[in-house]
Short mmCIF file of C-alpha atoms in Angstrom, two decimals:
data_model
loop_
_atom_site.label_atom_id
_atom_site.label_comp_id
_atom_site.label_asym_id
_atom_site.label_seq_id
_atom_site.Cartn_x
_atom_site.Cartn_y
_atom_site.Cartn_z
CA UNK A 1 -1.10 5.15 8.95
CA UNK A 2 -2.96 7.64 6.69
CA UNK A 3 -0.89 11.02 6.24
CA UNK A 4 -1.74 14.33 7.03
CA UNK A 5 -1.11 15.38 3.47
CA UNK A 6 -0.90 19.02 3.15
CA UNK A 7 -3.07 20.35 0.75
CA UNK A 8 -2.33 23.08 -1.64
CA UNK A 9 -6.08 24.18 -3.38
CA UNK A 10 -7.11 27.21 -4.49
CA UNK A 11 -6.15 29.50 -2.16
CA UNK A 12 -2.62 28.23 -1.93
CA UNK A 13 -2.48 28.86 -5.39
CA UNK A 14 -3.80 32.08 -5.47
CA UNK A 15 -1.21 33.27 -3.37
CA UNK A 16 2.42 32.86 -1.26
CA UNK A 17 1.73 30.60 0.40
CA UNK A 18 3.99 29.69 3.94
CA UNK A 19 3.72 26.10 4.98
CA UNK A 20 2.11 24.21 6.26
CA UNK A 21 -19.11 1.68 -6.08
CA UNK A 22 -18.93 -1.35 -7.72
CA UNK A 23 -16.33 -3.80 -7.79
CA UNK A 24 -14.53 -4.33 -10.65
CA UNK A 25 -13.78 -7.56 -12.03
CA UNK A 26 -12.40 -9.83 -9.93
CA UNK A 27 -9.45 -11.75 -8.82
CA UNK A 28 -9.82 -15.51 -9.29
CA UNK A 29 -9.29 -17.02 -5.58
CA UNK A 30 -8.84 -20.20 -7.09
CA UNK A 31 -6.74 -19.61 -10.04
CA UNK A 32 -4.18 -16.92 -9.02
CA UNK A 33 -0.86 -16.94 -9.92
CA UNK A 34 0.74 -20.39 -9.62
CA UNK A 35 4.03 -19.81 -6.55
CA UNK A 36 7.35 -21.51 -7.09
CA UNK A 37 6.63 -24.56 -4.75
CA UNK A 38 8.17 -24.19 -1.64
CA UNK A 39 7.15 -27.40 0.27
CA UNK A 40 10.20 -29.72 0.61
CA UNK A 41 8.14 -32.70 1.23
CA UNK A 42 5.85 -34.50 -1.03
CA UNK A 43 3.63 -35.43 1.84
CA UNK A 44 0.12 -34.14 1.03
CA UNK A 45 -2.81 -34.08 3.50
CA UNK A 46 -6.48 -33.58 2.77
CA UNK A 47 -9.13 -31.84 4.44
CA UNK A 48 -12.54 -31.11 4.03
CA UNK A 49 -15.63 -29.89 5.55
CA UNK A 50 -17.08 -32.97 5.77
CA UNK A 51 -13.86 -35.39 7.28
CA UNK A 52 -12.50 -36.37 10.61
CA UNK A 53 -10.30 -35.11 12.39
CA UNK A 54 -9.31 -39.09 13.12
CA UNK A 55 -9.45 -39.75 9.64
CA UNK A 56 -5.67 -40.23 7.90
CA UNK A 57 -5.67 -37.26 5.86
CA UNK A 58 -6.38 -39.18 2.57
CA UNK A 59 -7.94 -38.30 -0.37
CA UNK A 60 -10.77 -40.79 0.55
CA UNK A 61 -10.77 -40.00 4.08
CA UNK A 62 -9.99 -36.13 4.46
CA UNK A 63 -9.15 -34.55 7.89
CA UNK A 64 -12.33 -31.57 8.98
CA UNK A 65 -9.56 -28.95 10.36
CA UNK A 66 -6.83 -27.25 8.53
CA UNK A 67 -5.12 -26.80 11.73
CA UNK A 68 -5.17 -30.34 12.54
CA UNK A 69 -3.40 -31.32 8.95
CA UNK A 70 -0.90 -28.26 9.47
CA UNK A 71 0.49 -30.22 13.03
CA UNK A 72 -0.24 -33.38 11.71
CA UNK A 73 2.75 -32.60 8.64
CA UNK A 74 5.55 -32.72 11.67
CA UNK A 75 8.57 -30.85 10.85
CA UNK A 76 9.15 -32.15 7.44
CA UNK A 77 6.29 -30.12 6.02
CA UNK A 78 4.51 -30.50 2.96
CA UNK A 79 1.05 -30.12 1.42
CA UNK A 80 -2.45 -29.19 3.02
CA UNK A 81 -5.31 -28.90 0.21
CA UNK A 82 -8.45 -28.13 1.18
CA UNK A 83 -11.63 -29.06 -0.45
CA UNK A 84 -14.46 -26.59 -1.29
CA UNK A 85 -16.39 -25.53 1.65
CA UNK A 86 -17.02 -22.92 5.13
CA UNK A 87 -14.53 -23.66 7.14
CA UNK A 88 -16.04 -21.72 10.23
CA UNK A 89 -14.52 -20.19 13.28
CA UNK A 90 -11.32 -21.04 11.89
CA UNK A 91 -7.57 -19.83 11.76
CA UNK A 92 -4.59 -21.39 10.45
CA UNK A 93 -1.50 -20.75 12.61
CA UNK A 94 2.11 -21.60 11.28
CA UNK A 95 4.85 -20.93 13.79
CA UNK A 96 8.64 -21.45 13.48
CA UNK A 97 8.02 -23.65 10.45
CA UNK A 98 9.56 -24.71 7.14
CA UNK A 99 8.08 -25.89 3.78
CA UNK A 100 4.45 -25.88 4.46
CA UNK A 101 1.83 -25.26 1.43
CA UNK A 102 -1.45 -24.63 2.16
CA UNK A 103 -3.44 -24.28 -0.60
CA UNK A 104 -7.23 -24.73 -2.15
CA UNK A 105 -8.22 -27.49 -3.90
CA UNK A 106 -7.81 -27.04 -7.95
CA UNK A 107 -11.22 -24.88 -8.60
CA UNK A 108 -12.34 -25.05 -5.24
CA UNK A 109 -13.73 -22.36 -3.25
CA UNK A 110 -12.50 -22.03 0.18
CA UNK A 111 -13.16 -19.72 2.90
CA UNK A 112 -12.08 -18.96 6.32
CA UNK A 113 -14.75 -17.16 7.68
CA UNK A 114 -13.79 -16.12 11.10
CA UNK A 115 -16.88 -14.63 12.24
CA UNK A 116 -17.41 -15.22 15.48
CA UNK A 117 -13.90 -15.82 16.40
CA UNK A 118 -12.01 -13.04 18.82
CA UNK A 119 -9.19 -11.51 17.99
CA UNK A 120 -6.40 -11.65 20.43
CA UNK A 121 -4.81 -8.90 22.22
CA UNK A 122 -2.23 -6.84 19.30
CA UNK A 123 -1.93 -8.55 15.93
CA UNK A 124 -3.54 -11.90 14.61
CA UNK A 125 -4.56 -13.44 11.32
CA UNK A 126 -6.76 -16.16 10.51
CA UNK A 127 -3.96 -17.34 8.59
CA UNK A 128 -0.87 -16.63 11.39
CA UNK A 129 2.96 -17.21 10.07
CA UNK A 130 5.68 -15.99 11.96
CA UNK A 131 9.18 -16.60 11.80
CA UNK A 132 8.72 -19.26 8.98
CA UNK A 133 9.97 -20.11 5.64
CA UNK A 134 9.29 -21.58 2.42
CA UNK A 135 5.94 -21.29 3.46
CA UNK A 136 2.86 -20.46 0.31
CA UNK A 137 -0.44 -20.03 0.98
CA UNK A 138 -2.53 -20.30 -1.97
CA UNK A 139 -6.14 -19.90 -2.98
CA UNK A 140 -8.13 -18.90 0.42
CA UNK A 141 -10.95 -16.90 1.13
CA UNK A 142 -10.25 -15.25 4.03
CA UNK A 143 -13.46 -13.16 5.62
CA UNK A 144 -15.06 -12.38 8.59
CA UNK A 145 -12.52 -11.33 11.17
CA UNK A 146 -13.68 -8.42 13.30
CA UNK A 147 -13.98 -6.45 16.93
CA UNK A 148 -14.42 -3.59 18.66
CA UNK A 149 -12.26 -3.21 20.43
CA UNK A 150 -8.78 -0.86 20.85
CA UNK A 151 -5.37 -2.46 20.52
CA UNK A 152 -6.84 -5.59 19.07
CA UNK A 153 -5.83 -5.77 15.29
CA UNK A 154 -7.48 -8.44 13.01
CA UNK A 155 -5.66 -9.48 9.88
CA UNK A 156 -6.98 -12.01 6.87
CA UNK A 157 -3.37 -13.41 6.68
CA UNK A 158 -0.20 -11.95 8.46
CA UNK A 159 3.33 -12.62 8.29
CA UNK A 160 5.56 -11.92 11.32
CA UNK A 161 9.02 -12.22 13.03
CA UNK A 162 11.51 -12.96 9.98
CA UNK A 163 11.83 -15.71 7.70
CA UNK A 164 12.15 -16.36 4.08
CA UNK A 165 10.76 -17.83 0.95
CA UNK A 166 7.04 -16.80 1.95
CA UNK A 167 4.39 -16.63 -1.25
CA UNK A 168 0.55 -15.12 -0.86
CA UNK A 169 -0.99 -15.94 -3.89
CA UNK A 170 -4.01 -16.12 -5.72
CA UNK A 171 -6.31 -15.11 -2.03
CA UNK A 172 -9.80 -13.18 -1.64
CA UNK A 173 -9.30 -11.18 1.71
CA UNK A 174 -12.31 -9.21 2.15
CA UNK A 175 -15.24 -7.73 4.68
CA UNK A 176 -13.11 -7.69 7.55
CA UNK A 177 -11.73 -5.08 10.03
CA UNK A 178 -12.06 -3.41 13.09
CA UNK A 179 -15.39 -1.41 13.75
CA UNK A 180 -14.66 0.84 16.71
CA UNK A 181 -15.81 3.86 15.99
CA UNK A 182 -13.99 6.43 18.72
CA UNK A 183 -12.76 9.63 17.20
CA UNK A 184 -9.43 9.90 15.82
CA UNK A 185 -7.97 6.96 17.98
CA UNK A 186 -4.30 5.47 16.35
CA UNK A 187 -5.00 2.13 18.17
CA UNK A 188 -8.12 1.45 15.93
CA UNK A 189 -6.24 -0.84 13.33
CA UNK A 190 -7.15 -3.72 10.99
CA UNK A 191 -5.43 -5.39 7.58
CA UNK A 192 -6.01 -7.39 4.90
CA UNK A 193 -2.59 -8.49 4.11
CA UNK A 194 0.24 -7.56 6.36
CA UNK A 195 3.89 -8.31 6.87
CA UNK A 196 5.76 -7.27 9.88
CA UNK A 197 9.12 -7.83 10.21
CA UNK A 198 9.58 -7.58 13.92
CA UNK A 199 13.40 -9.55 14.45
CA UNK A 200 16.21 -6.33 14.09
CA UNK A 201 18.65 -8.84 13.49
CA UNK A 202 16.77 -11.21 10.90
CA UNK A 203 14.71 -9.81 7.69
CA UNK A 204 11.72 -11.38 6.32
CA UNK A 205 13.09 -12.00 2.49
CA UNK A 206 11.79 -13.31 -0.32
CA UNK A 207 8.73 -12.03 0.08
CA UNK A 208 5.58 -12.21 -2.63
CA UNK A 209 2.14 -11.07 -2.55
CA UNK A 210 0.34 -11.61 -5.78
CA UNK A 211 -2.54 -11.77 -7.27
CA UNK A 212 -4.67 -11.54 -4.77
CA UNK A 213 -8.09 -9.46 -4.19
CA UNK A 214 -8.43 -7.47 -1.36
CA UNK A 215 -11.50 -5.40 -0.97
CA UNK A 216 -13.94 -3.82 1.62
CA UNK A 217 -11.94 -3.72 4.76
CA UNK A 218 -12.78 -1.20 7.74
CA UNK A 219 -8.92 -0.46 8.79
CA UNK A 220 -9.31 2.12 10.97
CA UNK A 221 -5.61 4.36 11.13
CA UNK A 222 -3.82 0.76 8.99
CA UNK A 223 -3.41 0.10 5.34
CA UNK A 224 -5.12 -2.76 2.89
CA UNK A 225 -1.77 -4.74 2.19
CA UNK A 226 1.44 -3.31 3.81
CA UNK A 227 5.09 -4.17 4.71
CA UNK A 228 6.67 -2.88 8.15
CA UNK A 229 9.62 -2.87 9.55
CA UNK A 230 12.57 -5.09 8.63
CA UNK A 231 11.36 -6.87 5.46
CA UNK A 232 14.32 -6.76 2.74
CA UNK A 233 13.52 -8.28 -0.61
CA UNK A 234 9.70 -7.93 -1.61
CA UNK A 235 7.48 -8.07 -4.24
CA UNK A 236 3.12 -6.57 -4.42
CA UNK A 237 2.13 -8.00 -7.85
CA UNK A 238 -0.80 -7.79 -9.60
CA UNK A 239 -3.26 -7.52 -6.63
CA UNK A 240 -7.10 -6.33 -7.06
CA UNK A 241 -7.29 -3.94 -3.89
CA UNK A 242 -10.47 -2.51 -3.69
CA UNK A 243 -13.17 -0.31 -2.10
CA UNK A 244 -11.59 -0.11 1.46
CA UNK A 245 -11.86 2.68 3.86
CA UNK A 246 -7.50 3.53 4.42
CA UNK A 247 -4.65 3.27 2.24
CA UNK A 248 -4.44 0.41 -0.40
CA UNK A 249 -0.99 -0.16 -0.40
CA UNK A 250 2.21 0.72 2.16
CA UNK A 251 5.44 0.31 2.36
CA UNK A 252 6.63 1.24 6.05
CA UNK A 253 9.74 2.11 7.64
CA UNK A 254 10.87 4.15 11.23
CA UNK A 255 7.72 2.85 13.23
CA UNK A 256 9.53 0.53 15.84
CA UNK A 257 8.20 -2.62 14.50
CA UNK A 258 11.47 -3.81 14.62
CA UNK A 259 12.68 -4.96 17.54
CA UNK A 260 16.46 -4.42 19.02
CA UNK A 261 17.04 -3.23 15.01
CA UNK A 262 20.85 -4.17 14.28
CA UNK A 263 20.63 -0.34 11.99
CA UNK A 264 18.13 2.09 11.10
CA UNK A 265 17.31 0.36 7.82
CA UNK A 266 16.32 -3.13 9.52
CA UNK A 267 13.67 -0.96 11.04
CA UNK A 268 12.80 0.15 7.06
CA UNK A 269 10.32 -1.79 4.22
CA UNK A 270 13.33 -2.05 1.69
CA UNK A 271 14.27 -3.67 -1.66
CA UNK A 272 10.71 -3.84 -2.71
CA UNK A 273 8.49 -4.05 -5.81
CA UNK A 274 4.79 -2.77 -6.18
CA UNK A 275 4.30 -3.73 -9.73
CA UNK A 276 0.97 -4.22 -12.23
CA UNK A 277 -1.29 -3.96 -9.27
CA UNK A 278 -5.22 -2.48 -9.40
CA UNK A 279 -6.26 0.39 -6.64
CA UNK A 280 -9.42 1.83 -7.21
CA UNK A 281 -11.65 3.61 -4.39
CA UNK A 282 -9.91 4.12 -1.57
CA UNK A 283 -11.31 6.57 0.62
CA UNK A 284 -11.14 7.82 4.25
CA UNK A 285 -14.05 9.57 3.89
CA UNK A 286 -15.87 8.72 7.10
CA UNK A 287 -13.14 7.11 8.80
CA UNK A 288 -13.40 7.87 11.99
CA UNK A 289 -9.81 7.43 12.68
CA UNK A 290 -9.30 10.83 10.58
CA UNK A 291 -12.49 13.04 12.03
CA UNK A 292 -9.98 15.95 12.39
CA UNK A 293 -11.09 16.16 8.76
CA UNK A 294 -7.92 14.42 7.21
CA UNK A 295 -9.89 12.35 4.26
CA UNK A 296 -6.50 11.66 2.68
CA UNK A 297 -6.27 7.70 2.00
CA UNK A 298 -3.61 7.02 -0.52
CA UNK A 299 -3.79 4.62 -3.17
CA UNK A 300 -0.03 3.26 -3.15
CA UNK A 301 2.46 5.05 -0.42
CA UNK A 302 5.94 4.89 0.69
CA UNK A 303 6.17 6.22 3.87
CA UNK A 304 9.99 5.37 5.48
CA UNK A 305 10.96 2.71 2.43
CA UNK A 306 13.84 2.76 0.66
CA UNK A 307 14.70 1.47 -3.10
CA UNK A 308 11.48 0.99 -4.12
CA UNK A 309 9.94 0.01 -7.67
CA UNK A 310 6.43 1.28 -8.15
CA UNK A 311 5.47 0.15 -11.56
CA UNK A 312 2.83 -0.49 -13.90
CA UNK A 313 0.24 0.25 -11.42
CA UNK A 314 -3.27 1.65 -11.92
CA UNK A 315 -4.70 4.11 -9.20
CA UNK A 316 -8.30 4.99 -10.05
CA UNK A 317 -10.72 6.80 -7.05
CA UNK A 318 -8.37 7.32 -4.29
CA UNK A 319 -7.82 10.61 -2.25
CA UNK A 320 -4.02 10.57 -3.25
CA UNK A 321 -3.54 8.51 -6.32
CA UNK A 322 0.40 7.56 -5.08
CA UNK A 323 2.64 9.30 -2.17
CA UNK A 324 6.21 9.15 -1.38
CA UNK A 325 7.12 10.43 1.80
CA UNK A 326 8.54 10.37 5.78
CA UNK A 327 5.93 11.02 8.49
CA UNK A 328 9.18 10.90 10.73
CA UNK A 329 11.53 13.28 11.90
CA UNK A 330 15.05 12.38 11.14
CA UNK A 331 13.44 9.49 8.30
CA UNK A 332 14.06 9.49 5.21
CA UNK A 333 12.38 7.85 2.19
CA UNK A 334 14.77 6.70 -0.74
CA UNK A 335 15.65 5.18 -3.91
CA UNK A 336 12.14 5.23 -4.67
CA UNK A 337 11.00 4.79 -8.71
CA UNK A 338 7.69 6.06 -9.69
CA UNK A 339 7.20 4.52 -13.57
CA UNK A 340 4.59 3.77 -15.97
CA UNK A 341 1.93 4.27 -13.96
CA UNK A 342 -1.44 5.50 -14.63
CA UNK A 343 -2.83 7.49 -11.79
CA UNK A 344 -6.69 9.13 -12.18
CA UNK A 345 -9.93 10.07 -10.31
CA UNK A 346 -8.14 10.96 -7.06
CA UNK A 347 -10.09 13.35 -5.06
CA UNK A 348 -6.78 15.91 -4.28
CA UNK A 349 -3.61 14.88 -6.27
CA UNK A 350 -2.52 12.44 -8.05
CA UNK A 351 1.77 12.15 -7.08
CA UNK A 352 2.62 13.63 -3.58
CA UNK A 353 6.30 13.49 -2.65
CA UNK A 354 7.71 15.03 0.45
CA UNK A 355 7.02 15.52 4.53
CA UNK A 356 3.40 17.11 4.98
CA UNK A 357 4.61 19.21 7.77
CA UNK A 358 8.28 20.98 8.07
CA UNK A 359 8.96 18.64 11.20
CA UNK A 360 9.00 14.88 9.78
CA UNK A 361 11.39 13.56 7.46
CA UNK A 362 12.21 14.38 3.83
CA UNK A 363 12.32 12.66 0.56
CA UNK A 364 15.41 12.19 -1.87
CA UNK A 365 16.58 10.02 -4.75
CA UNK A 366 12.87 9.79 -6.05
CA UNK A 367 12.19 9.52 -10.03
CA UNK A 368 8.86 9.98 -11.53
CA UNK A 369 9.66 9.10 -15.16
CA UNK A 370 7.36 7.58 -17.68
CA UNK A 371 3.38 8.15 -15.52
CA UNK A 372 0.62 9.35 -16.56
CA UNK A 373 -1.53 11.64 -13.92
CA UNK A 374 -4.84 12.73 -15.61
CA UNK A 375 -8.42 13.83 -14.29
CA UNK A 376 -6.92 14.41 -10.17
CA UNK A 377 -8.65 17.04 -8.02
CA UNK A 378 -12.05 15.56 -8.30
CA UNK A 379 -12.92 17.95 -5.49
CA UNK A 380 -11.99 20.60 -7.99
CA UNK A 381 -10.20 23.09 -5.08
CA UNK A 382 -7.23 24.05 -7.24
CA UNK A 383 -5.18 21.46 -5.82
CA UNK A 384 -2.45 20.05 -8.36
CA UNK A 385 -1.99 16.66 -10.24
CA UNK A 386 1.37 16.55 -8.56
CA UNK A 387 2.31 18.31 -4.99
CA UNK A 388 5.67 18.61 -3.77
CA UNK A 389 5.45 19.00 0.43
CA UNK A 390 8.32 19.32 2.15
CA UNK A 391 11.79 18.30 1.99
CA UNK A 392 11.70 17.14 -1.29
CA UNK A 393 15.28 17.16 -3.05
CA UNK A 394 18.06 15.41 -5.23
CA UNK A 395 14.60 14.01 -7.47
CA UNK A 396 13.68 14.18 -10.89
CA UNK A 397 10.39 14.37 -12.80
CA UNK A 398 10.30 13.48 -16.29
CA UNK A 399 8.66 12.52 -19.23
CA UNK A 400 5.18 12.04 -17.67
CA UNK A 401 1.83 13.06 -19.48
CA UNK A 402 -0.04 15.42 -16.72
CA UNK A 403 -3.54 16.79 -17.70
CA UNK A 404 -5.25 18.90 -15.54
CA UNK A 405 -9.44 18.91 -15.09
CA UNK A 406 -11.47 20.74 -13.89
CA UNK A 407 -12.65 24.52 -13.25
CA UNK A 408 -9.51 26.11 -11.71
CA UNK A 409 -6.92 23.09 -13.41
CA UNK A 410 -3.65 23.12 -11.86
CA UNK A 411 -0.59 21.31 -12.99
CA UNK A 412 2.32 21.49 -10.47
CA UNK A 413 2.62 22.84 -6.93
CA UNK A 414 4.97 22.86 -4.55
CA UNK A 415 5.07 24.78 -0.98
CA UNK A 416 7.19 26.96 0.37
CA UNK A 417 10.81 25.47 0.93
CA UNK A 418 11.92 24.00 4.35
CA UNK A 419 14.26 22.42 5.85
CA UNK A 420 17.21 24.46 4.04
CA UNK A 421 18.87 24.67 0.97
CA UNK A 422 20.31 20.90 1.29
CA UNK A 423 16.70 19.77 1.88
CA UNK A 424 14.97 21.34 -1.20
CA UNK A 425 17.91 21.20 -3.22
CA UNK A 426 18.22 19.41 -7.39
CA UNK A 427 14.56 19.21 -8.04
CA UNK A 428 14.01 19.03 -11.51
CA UNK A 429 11.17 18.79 -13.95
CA UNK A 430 11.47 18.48 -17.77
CA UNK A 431 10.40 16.53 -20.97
CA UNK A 432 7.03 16.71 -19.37
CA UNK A 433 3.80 16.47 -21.41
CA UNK A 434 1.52 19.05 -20.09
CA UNK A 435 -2.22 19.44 -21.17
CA UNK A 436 -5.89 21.18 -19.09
CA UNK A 437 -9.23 22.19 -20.92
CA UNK A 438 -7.77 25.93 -20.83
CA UNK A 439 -5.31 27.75 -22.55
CA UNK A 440 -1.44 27.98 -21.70
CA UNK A 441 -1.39 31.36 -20.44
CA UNK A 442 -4.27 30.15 -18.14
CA UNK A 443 -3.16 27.11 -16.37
CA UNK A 444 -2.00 27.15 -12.50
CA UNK A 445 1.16 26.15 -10.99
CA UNK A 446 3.06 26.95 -7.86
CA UNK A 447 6.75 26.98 -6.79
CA UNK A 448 7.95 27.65 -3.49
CA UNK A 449 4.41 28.55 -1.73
CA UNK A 450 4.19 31.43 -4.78
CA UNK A 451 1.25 31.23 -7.20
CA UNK A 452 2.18 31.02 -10.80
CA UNK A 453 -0.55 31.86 -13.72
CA UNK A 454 0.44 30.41 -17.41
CA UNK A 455 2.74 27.75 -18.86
CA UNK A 456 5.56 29.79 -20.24
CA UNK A 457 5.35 32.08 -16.83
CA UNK A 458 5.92 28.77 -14.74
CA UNK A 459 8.74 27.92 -17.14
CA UNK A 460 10.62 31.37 -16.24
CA UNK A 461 10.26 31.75 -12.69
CA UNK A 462 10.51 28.53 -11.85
CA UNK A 463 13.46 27.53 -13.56
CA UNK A 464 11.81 23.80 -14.33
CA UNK A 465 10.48 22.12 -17.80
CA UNK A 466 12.87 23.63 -20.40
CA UNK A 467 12.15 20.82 -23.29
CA UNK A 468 8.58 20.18 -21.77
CA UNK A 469 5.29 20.99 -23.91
CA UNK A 470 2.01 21.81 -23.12
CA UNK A 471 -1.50 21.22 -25.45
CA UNK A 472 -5.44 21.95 -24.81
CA UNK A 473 -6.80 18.83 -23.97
CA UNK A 474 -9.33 17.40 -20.86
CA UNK A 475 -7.83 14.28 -20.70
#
């Protein structure tokens, strides 16, 4: 779900303050990234648009329903290719199986368009694993999937229970979601991609999501392409997300998706890797899951995770380029790695670490190191290109470039401490490239809900970015 991300604009910075378009290039859905094969049988079934479902599954004589080839591969597994074509009113269901492929045909165009199709009561995709492995599914166009109504949650493909050896590859999930509109209503949910490890006792490992495009989903209070709950051992590679109305990409832990969790941690998206993915225009605005005013979508967040790799990423046109954070009391997000990413056009911030009220959990063991945060604060309200809420401590940030834009640019902010020393303790900044349109003495910062005018002033009082450096610059 979308946090409540405390802002700090203009008038935090001006003084103590307490607490609180068009898509860009696309994906291949034919060509993506080709998985380690897990299938450990060479049988290979056709199907096509055009076959019979009392056909043999041959080249020559194709099968007409993916389903019907998924069954017809018994317990061995193996292969289902699909030829190009609408396969309509659709799903593809895999339960408690083992080495199944489905994939598209080589340079073949395949969708799943669900239209039409209901979705069931809680959580279904039109492509439905659970408690699988050395499963891939390559190469789909998934599309179409929607209701109305509360507590139903479509997905284009979803992975559930536990399992392991389970690729997504190379798939176009997109114009999907649930269109309810009631006000501010948490059971209004929808995905593109989601994983949900729901056995306490067993982890979904192994995991990879890659290369696939996943773009103009209504998702209500849900995220684009998430992991919940006990999934240990993940990788988000080099995915095109895209124009959709929540967050892009999550990393989940402490929501009870787990059942009967064996510790807190199996309850905890852990182990993980979002690397080299795209995230441009992700916005909330109009959601009206957040009409309490909360247009706060984040392009890539932790919320819960621990030991996380967030890497080589580009964030362009979100509300919160990337967030790292517990929106649970007692929770904890950890081990998290921020590097080498390029974060810009974000309507408030571009990094926000920490709980965005005093009651939910904190964030520790975080390093920013190596980012670059440029043009943030489109809305231009002061806010900074990096925001430290609450409960942020034991975390570095260094050696990131971080230019400031705008009228009233501001740098670094950070809110007035809580949760005690041991909760806002070893923060440190340094070896930081600084840069806005105005001069150092001019610049903005806060520290500890105090406003702070100038670049050497920060420096003083806030004890932070001894060998860091600051130029005139707009970008």
């Amino acid at each position: 779900m979308t946090p409540k991300t405390l802002r700090l604009g203009a008038a935090a910075l001006a003084a103590a303050t307490a607490v609180a378009g068009v898509a860009l290039a696309t994906v291949s859905t034919t060509a993506g990234p080709a998985p380690v094969a897990h299938a450990a049988s060479t049988t290979k079934l056709f199907v096509a648009p055009t076959g019979a479902d009392t056909n043999a599954g041959t080249a020559a004589a194709p099968l007409r329903t993916p389903q019907k080839a998924v069954d017809k591969l018994g317990a061995a597994g193996g292969t289902v290719e699909l030829a190009a074509g609408t396969y309509a009113k659709q799903r593809i269901v895999l339960s408690g199986r083992s080495g199944v492929t489905v994939q598209a045909a080589p340079g073949a165009k395949v969708v799943l368009d669900a239209t039409g199709l209901t979705p069931a009561a809680d959580t279904t995709g039109v492509v439905d694993v659970r408690d699988s492995s050395d499963i891939v599914i390559q190469g789909l166009d998934v599309t179409g999937f929607r209701t109305t109504s509360r507590g139903r949650t479509p997905v284009g493909i979803f992975v559930g229970g536990s399992g392991s050896n389970i690729t997504v590859a190379g798939n176009h999930v997109h114009h999907l979601g649930n269109d309810n509109r009631t006000q501010e209503a948490d059971d209004v949910n929808a995905h593109g991609i989601a994983v949900y490890g729901t056995n306490g006792q067993k982890p979904i490992t192994n995991l990879t999501i890659r290369g696939n495009e996943v773009d103009h989903l209504v998702l209500g209070a849900s995220e684009s392409v998430v992991v919940n709950g006990n999934v240990d051992g993940w990788t988000i590679d080099q995915n095109d997300v895209h124009d959709n109305n929540n967050i892009g990409i999550d990393a989940i832990g402490y929501e009870k998706v787990a059942k009967n969790p064996s510790s807190a941690d199996a309850d905890r998206a852990r182990n993980g890797r979002i690397t080299g993915n795209t995230v441009t225009r992700i916005t909330s605005v109009g959601n009206p899951a957040y009409a309490g005013g909360c247009d706060c979508a984040d392009g890539i967040y932790v919320d819960g995770g621990r030991d996380i790799v967030i890497s080589g990423n580009r964030v362009d046109s979100a509300e919160i380029g990337i967030e790292v954070a517990s929106e649970h009391k007692g929770g904890t997000t950890n081990g998290i790695r921020v590097e080498s990413n390029t974060v810009t056009g974000s309507a408030w911030v571009g990094l926000a670490v920490g709980g965005y009220s005093a009651t939910k959990g904190d964030a520790y063991d975080v390093t920013v190191t190596g980012n670059t945060f440029t043009g943030n604060n489109q809305n231009d309200d002061g806010s900074p290109e990096i925001l430290l809420q609450n409960m942020v401590h034991d975390s570095r940030f260094t050696g990131n470039r971080i230019t400031a834009t705008g009228d009233s640019p501001a740098l670094v902010g950070r809110v007035k401490n809580a949760g005690g020393v041991a909760k806002t303790a070893n923060v440190v900044f340094d070896r930081n490239d600084y840069g806005s349109p105005v001069a150092a003495t001019q610049v903005g910062f806060s520290w500890n809900g105090a406003a702070i005018t100038g670049f050497p002033t920060w420096k003083t009082r806030s004890g932070q970015d001894a060998a860091s450096t600051y130029a005139v610059r707009s970008n």
